[in-house]
PDB file of C-alpha atoms in Angstrom:
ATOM      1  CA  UNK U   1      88.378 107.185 100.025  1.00  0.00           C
ATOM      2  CA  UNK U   2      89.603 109.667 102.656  1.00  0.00           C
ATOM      3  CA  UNK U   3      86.772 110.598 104.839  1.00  0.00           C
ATOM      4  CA  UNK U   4      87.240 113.245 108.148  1.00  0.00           C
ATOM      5  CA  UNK U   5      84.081 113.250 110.167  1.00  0.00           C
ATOM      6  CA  UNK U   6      83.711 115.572 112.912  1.00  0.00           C
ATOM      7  CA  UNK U   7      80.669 114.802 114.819  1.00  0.00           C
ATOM      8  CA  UNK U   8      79.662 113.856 118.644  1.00  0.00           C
ATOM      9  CA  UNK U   9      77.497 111.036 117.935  1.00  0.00           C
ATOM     10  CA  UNK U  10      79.140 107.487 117.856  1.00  0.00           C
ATOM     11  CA  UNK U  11      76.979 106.564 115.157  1.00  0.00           C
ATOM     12  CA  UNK U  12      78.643 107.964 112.450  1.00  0.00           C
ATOM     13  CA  UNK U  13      82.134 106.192 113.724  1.00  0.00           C
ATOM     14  CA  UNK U  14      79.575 102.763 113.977  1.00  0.00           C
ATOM     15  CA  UNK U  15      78.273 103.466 110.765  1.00  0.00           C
ATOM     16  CA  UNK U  16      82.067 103.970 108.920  1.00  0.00           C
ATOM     17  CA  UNK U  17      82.917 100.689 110.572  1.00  0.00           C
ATOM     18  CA  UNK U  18      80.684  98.978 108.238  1.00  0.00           C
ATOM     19  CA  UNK U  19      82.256 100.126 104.887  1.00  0.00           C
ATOM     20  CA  UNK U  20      85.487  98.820 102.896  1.00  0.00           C
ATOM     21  CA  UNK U  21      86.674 102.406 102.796  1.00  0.00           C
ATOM     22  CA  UNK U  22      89.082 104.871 104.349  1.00  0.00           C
ATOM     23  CA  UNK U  23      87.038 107.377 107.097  1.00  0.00           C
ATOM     24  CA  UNK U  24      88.581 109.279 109.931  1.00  0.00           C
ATOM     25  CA  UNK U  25      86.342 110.020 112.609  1.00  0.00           C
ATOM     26  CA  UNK U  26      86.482 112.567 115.193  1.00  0.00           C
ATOM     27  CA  UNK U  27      85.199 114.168 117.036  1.00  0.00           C
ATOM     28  CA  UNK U  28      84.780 118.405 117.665  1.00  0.00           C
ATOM     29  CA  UNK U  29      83.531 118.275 121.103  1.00  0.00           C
ATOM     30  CA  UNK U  30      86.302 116.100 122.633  1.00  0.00           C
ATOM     31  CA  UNK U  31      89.453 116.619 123.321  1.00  0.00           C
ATOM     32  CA  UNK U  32      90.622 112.858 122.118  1.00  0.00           C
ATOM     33  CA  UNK U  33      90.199 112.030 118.815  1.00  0.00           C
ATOM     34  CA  UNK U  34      89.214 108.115 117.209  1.00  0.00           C
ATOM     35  CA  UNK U  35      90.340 107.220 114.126  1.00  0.00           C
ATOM     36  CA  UNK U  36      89.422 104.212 111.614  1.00  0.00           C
ATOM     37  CA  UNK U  37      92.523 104.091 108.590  1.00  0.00           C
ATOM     38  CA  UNK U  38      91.299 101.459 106.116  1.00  0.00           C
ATOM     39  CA  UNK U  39      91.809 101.547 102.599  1.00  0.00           C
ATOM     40  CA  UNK U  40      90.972 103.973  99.910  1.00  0.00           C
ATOM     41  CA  UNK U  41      90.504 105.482  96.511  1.00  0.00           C
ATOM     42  CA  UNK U  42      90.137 109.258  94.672  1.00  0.00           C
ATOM     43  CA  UNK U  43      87.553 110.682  97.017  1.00  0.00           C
ATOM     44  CA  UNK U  44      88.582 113.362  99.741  1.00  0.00           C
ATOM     45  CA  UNK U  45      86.196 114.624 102.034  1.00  0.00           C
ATOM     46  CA  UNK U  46      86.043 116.574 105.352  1.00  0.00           C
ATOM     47  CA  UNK U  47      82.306 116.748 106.913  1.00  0.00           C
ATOM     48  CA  UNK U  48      81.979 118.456 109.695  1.00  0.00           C
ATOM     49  CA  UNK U  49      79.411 118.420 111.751  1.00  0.00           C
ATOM     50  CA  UNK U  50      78.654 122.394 112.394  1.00  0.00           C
ATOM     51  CA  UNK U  51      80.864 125.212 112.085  1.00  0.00           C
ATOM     52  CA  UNK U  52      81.639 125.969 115.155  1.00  0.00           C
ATOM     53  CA  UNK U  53      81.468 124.581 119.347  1.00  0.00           C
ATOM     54  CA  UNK U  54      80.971 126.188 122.358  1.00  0.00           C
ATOM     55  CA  UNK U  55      82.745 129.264 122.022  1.00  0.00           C
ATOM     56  CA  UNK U  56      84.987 128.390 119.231  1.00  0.00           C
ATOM     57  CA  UNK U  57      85.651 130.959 116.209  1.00  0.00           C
ATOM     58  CA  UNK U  58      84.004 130.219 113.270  1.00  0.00           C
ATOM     59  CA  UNK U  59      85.401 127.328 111.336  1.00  0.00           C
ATOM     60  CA  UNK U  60      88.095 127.564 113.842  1.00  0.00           C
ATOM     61  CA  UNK U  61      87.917 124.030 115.091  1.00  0.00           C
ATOM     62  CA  UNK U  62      88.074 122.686 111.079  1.00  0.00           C
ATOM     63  CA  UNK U  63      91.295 124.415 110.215  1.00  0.00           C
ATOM     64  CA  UNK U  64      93.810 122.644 111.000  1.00  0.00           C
ATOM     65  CA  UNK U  65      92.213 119.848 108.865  1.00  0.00           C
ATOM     66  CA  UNK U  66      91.645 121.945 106.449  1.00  0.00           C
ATOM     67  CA  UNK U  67      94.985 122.755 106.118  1.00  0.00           C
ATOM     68  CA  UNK U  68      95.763 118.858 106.494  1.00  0.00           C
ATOM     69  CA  UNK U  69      93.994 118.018 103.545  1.00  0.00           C
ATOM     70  CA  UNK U  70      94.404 121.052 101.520  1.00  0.00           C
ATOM     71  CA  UNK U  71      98.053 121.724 101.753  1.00  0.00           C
ATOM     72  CA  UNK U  72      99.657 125.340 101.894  1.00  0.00           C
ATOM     73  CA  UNK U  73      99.174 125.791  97.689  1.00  0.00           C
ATOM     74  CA  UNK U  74      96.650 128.396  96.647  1.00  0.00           C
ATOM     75  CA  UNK U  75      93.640 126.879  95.470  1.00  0.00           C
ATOM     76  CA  UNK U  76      90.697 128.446  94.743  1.00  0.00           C
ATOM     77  CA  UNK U  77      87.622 127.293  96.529  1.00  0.00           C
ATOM     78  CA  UNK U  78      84.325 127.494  95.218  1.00  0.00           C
ATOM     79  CA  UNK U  79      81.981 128.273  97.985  1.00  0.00           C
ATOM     80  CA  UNK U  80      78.365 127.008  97.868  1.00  0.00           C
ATOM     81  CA  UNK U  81      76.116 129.130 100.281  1.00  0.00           C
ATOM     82  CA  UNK U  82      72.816 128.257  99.103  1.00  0.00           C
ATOM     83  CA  UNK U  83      71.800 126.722 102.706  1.00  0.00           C
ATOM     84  CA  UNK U  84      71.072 130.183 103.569  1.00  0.00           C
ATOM     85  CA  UNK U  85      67.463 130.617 103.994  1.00  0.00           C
ATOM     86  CA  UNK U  86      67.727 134.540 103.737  1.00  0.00           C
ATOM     87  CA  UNK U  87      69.911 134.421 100.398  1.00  0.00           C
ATOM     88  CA  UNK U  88      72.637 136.722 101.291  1.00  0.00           C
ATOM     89  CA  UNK U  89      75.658 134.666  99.644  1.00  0.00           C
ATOM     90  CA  UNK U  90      77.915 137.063  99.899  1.00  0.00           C
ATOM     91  CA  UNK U  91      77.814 137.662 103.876  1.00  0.00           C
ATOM     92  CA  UNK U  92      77.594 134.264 104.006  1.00  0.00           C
ATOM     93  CA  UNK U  93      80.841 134.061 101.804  1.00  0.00           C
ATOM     94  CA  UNK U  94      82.128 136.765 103.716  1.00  0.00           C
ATOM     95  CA  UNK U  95      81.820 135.176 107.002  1.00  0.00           C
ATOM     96  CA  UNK U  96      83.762 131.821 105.683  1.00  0.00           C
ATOM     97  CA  UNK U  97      86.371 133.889 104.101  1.00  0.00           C
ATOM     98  CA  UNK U  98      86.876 135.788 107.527  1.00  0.00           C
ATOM     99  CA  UNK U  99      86.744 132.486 109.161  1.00  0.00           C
ATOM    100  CA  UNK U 100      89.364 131.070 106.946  1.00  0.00           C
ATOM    101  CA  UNK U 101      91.563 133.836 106.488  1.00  0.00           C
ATOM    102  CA  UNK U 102      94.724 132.460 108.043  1.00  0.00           C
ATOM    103  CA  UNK U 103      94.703 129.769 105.255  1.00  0.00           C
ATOM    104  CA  UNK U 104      96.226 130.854 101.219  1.00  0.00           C
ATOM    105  CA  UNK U 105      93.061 130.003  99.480  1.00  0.00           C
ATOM    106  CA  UNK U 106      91.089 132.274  96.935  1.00  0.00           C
ATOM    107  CA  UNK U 107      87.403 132.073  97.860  1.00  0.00           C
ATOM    108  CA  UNK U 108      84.539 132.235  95.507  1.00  0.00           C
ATOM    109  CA  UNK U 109      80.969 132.375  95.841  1.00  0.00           C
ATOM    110  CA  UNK U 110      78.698 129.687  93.584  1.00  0.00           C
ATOM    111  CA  UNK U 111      75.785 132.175  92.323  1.00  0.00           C
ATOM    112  CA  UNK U 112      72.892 131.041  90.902  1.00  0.00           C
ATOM    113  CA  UNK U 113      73.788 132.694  87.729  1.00  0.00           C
ATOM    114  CA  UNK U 114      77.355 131.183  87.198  1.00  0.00           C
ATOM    115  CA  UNK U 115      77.203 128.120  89.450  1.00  0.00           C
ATOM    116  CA  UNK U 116      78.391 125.468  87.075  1.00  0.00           C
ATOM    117  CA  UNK U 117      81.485 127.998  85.471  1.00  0.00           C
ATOM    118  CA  UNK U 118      82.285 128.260  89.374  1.00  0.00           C
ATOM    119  CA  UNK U 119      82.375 124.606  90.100  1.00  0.00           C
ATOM    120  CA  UNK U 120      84.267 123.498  87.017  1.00  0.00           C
ATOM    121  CA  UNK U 121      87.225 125.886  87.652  1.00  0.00           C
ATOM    122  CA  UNK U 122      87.397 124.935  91.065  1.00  0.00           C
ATOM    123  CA  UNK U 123      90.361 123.029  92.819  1.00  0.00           C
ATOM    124  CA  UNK U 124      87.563 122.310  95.843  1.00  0.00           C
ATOM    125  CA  UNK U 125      84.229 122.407  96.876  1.00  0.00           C
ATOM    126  CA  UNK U 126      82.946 123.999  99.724  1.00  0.00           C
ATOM    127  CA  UNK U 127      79.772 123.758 101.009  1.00  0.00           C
ATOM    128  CA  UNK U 128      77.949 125.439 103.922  1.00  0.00           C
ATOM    129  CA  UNK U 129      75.412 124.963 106.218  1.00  0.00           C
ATOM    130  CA  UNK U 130      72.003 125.810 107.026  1.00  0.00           C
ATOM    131  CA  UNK U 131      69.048 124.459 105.828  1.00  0.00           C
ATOM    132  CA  UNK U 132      69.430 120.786 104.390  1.00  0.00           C
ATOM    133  CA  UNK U 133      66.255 120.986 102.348  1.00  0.00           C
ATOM    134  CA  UNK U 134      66.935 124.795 100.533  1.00  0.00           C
ATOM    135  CA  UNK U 135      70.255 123.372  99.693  1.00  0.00           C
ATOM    136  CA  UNK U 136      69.459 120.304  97.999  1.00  0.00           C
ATOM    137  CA  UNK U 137      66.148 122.407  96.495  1.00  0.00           C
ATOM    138  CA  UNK U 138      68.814 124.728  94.770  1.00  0.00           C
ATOM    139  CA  UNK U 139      71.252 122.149  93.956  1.00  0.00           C
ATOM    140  CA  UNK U 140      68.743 120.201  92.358  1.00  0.00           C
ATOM    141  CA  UNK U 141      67.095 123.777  90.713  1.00  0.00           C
ATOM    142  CA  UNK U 142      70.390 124.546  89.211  1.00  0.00           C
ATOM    143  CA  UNK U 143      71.437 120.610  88.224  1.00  0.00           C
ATOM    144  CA  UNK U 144      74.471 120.943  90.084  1.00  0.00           C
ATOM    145  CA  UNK U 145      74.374 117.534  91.786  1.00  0.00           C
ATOM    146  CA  UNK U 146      76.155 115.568  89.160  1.00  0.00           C
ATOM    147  CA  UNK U 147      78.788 118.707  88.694  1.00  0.00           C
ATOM    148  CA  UNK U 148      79.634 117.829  92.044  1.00  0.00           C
ATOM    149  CA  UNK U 149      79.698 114.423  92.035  1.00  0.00           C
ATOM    150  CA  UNK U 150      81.539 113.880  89.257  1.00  0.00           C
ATOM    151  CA  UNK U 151      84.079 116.311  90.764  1.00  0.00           C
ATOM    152  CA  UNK U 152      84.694 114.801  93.775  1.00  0.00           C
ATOM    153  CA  UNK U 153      84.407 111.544  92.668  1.00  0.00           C
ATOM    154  CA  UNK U 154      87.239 112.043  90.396  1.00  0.00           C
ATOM    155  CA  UNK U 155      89.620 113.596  93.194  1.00  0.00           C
ATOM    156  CA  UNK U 156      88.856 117.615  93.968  1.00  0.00           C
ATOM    157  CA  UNK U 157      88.558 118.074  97.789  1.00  0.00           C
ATOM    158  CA  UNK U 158      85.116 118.054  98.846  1.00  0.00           C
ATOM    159  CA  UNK U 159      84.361 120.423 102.823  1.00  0.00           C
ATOM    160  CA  UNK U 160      81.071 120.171 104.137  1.00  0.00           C
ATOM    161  CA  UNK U 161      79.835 120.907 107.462  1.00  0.00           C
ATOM    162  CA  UNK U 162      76.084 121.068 109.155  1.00  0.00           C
ATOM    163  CA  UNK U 163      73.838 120.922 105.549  1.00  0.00           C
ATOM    164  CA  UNK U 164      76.851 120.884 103.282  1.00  0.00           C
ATOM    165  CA  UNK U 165      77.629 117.515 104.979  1.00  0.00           C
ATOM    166  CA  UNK U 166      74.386 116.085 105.409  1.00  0.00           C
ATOM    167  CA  UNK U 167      74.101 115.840 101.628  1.00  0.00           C
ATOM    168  CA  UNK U 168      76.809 113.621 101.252  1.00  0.00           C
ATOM    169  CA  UNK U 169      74.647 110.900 102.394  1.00  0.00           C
ATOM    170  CA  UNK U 170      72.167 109.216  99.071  1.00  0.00           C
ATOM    171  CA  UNK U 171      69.829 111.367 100.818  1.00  0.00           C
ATOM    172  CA  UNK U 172      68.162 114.043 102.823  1.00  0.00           C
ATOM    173  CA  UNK U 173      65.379 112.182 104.532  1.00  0.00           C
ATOM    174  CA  UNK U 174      66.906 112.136 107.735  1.00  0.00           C
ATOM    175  CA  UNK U 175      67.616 115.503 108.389  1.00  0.00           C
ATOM    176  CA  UNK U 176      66.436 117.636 111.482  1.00  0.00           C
ATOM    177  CA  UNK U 177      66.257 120.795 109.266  1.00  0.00           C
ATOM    178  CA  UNK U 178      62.758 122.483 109.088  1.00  0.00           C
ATOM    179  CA  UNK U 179      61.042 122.045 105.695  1.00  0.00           C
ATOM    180  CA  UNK U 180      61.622 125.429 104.923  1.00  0.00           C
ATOM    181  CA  UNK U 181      60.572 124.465 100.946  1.00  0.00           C
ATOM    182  CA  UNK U 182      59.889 121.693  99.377  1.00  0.00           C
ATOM    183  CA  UNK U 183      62.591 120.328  97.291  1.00  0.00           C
ATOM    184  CA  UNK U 184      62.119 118.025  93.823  1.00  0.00           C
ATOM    185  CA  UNK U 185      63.719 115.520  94.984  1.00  0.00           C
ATOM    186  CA  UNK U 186      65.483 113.989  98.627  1.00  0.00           C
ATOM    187  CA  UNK U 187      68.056 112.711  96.898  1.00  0.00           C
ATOM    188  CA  UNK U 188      71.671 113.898  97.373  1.00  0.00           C
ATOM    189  CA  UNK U 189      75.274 113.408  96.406  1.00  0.00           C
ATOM    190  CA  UNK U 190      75.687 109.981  97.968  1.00  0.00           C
ATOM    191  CA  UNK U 191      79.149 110.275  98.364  1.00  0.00           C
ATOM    192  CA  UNK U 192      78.780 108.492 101.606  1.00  0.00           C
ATOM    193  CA  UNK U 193      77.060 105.485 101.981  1.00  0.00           C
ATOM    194  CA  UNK U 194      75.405 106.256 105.229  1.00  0.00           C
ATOM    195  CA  UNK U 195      73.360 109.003 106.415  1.00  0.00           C
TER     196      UNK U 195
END
């Protein structure tokens, strides 16, 4: 497993310590960067902690390692926005595609109405942030959880930050978010084995 965390608690570098699998850990708001290289298997994921720092452009900080993991081919991305508590998916896809625009990838938005079409044909999975619990109430609303597990479990690139990476832990319960709704379930993609 190939794991890049960006976030400025030591915890999640403690935490990756603990596992038999490969996670690099950095972090955004330094300027040095600690790494832990063990070994690994099909998974690749890059969680980020938010989308941006100080004064940084959006998604600025995560493109270089974007562009580490996702080479200079043109993939298309599928793009799930559904952490957006006032629905507007595609601003919110609009902003990430402005954000990324220096990069070759095509950029599609996961609707409601063709979510699971969207995933399949993906090469990666992008997820957004926002609010933790509307995004795991949709993703469990529109039974997209094993989509993406089984996905990235079987090798397509998995980028999360803020919401889109806290549900890579088995789930939500120790999010920050407020309980905007109430979602079926806590339970997430568990891709991780720590939250």
């Amino acid at each position: 497993m190939k794991i890049i965390c960006h976030n400025s608690q030591d915890r999640i570098l403690a935490a990756a310590q603990r596992f038999p699998e490969n996670y690099i850990i950095s972090s955004q708001l330094s300027i040095t960067t600690k790494e832990i290289k063990l070994t690994s298997n099909n998974k690749r994921i890059l969680a980020l902690s938010s989308s941006r720092a100080g004064d940084s452009a959006y998604l600025g900080l995560a493109l270089p390692h974007i562009k580490t993991m996702l080479g200079s081919a043109a993939l298309n991305i599928a793009f799930i926005p559904f952490a957006a508590v006032n629905e507007d998916y595609e601003g919110y896809t609009k902003m990430v595609i402005d954000g990324l625009k220096a990069l070759p990838y095509k950029i599609a938005t996961v609707l409601p109405a063709s979510a699971k079409k969207t995933l399949q044909d993906a090469d990666v999975i992008m997820v957004g942030g926002g609010n933790t619990f509307k995004l795991i109430h949709d993703l469990h609303e529109l039974k997209l959880l094993d989509i993406i597990r089984d996905k990235v479990s079987n090798g397509t690139p998995y980028i999360g930050w803020s919401a889109g990476a806290n549900i890579l832990a088995p789930g939500i319960g120790t999010t920050n978010d407020m309980p905007v709704i109430e979602p079926k379930s806590f339970n997430a993609l568990g891709l991780l084995p720590f939250k």
